[in-house]
mmCIF file of C-alpha atoms in Angstrom:
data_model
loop_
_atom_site.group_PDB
_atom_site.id
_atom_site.type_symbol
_atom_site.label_atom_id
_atom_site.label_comp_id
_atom_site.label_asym_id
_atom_site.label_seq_id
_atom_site.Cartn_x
_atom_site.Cartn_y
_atom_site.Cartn_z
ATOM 1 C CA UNK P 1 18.867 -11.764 186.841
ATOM 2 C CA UNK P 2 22.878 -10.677 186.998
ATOM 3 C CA UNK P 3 23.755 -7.899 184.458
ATOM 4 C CA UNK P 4 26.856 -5.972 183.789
ATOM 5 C CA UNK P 5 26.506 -2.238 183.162
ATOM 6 C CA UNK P 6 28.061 -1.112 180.043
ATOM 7 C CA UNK P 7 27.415 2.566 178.592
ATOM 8 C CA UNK P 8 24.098 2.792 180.821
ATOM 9 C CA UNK P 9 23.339 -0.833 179.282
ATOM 10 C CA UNK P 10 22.648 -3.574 181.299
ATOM 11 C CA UNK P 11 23.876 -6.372 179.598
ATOM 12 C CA UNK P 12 22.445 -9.695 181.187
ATOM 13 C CA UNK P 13 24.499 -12.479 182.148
ATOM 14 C CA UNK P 14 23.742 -14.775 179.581
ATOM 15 C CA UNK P 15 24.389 -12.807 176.724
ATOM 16 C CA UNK P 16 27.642 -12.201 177.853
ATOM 17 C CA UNK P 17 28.356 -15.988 178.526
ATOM 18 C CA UNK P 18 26.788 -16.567 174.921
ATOM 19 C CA UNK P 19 29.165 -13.556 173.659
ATOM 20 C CA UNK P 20 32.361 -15.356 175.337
ATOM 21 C CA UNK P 21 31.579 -18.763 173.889
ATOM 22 C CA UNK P 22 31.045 -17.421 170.265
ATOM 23 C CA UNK P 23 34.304 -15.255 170.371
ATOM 24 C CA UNK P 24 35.956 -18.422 171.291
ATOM 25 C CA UNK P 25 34.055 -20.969 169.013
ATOM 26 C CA UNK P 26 35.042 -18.442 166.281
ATOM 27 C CA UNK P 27 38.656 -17.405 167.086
ATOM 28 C CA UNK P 28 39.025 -20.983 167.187
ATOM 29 C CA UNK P 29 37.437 -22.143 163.965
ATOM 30 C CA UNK P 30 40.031 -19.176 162.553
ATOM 31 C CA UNK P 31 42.766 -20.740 163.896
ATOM 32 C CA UNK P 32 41.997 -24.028 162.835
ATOM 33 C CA UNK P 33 41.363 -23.172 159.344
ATOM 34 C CA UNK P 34 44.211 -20.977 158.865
ATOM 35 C CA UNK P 35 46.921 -22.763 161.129
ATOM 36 C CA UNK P 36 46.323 -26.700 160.800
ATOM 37 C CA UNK P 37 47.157 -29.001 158.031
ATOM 38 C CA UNK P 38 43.603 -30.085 158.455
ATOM 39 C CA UNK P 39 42.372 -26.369 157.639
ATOM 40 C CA UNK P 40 43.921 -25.737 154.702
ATOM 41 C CA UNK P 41 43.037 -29.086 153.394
ATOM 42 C CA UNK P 42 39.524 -27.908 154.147
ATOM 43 C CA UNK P 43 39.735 -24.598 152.526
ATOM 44 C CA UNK P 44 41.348 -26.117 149.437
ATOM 45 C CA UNK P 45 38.874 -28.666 148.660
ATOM 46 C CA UNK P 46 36.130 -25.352 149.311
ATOM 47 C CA UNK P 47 38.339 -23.452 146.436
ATOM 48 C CA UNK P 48 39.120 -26.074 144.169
ATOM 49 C CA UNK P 49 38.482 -29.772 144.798
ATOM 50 C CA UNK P 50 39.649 -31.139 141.638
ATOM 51 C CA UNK P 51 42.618 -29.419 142.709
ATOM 52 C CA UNK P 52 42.832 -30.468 146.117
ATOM 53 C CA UNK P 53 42.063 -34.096 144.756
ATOM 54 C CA UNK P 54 45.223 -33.894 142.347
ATOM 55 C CA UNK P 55 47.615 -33.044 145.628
ATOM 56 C CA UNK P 56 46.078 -35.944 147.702
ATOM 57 C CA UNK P 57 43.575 -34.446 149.537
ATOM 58 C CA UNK P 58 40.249 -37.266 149.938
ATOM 59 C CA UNK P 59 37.792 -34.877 148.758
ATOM 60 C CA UNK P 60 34.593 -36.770 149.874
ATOM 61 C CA UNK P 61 36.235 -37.053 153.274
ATOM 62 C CA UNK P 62 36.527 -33.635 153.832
ATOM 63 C CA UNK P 63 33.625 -32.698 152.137
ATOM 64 C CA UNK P 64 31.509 -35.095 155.189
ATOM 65 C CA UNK P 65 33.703 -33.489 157.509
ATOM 66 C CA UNK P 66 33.081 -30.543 156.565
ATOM 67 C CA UNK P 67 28.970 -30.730 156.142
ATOM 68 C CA UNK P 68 29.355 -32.069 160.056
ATOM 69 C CA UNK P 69 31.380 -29.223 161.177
ATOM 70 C CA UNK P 70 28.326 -27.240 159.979
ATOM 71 C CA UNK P 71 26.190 -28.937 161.687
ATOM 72 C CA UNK P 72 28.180 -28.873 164.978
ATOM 73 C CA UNK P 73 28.304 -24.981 164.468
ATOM 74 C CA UNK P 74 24.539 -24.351 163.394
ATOM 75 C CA UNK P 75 23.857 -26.768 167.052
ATOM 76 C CA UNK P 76 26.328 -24.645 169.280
ATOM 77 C CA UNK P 77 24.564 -21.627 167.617
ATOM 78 C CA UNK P 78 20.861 -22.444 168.391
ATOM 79 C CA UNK P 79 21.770 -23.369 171.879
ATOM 80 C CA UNK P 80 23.907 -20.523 172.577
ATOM 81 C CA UNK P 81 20.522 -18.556 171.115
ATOM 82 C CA UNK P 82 18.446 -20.483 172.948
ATOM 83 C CA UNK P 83 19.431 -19.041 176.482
ATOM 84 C CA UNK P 84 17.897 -15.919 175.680
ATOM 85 C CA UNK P 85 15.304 -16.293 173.273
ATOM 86 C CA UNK P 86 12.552 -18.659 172.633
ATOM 87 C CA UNK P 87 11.950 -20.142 168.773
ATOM 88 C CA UNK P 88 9.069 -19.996 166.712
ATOM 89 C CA UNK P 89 8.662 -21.730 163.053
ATOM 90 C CA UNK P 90 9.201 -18.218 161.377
ATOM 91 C CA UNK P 91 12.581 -17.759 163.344
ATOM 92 C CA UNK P 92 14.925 -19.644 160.771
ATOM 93 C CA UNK P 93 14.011 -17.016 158.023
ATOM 94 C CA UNK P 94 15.371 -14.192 160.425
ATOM 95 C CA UNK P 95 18.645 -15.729 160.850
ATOM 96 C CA UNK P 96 18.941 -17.116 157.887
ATOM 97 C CA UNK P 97 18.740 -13.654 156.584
ATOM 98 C CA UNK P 98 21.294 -12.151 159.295
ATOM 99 C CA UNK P 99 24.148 -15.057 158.217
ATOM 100 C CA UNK P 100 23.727 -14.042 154.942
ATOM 101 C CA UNK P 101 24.546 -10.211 155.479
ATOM 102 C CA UNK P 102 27.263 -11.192 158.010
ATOM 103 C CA UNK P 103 28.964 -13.591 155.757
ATOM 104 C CA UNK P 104 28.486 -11.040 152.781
ATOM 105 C CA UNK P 105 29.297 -7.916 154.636
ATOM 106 C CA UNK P 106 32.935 -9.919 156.049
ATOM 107 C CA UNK P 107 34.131 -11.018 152.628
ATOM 108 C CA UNK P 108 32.518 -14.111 151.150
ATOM 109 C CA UNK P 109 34.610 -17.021 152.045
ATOM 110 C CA UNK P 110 36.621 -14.950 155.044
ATOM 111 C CA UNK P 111 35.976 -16.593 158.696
ATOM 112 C CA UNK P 112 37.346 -13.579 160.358
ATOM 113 C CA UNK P 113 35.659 -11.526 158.234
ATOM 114 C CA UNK P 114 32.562 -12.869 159.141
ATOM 115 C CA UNK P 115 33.272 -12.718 162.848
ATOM 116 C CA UNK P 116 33.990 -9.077 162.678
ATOM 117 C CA UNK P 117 30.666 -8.299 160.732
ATOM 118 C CA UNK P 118 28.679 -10.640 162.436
ATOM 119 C CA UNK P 119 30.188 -8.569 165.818
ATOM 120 C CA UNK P 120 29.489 -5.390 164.031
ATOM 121 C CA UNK P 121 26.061 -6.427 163.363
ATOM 122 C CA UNK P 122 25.182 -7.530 166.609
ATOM 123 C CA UNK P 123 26.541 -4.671 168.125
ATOM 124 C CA UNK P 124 24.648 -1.684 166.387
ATOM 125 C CA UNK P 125 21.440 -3.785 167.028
ATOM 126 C CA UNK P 126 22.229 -3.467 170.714
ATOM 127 C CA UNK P 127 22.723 0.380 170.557
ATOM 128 C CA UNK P 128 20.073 0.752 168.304
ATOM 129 C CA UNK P 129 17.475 -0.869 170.661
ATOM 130 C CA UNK P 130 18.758 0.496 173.635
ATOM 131 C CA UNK P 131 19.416 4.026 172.513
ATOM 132 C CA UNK P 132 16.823 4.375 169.596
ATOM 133 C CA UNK P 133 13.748 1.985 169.142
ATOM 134 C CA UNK P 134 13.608 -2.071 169.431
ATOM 135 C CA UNK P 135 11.559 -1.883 166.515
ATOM 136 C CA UNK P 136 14.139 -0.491 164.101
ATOM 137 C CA UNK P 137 16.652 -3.083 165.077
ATOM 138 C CA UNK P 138 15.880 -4.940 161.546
ATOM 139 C CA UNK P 139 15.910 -1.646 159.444
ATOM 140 C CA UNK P 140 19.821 -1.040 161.292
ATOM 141 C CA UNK P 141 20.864 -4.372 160.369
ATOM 142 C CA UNK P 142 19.668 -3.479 156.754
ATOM 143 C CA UNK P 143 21.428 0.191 157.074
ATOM 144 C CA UNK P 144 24.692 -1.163 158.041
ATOM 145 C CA UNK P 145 24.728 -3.612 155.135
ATOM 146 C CA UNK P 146 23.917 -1.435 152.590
ATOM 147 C CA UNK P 147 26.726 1.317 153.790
ATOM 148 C CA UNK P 148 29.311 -1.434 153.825
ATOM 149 C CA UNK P 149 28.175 -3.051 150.251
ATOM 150 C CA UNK P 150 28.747 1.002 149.301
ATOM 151 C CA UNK P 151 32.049 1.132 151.083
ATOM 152 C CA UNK P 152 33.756 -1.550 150.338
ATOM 153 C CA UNK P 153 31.404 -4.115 147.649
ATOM 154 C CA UNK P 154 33.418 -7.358 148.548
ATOM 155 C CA UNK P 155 32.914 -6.935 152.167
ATOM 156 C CA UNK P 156 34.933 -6.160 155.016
ATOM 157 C CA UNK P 157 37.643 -8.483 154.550
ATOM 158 C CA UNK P 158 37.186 -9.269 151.139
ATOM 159 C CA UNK P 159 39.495 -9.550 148.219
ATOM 160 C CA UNK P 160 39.042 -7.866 144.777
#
């Protein structure tokens, strides 16, 4: 199997593809929602539909496209995952509990946010398994959640 060497690290291939894809799926989501007429229409109708119904935005229609962007993300997700690691019935609670603390620890509501925790996060798991234990990856994750929530208690990016 190709690896890279980083820090003393070998870093296989496919992590890095996976890595590369979700920096891109990401940065692009964050430039959709924040630079397109179709974004902000989104993130209105996620702050205040009534609102964004009063201005002329079709609420239901975004509301479908937005439950199918989701959907599209959650799919590129668990096949991006799936290069790497194999999926068992108890693997949903895992990363259900990982998107939580990523989207909590970035600033509820703040895509970029949540890309820079959700880097964070995956990062200190890597050193921590490669430089500490495997086993303590979980209790790191947990660590570095509860020192940002004492830091900063909106998250990363978010707002007061």
């Amino acid at each position: 199997d190709q690896g890279v060497s980083l820090l003393g690290v070998t870093v296989a291939a496919n992590r890095l593809v996976a890595l590369a894809v979700s920096l891109a799926i990401g940065l692009g989501l964050y430039a959709v929602l924040m630079r397109s007429n179709w974004g902000r229409a989104m993130r209105a109708v996620a702050l205040a539909p009534q609102s964004a119904w009063l201005v002329g935005i079709d609420v239901d229609r975004m509301g479908r496209q937005g439950f199918a962007l989701g959907g599209a993300l959650a799919a590129a997700g668990g096949a991006l995952v799936s290069m790497f690691l194999t999926f068992s019935a108890a693997d949903g609670v895992v990363f259900t509990m990982k998107a939580l603390i990523v989207v909590i620890m970035g600033g509820v509501g703040n895509v970029l946010g949540a890309l820079v925790a959700g880097l964070l996060l995956g990062l200190a798991e890597v050193l921590v398994a490669a430089f500490i234990d495997p086993g303590l990856t979980l209790a790191a994750t947990y660590a570095l959640f509860l020192v940002v929530l004492l830091w900063r208690p909106t998250g990363l990016f978010g707002r007061v």
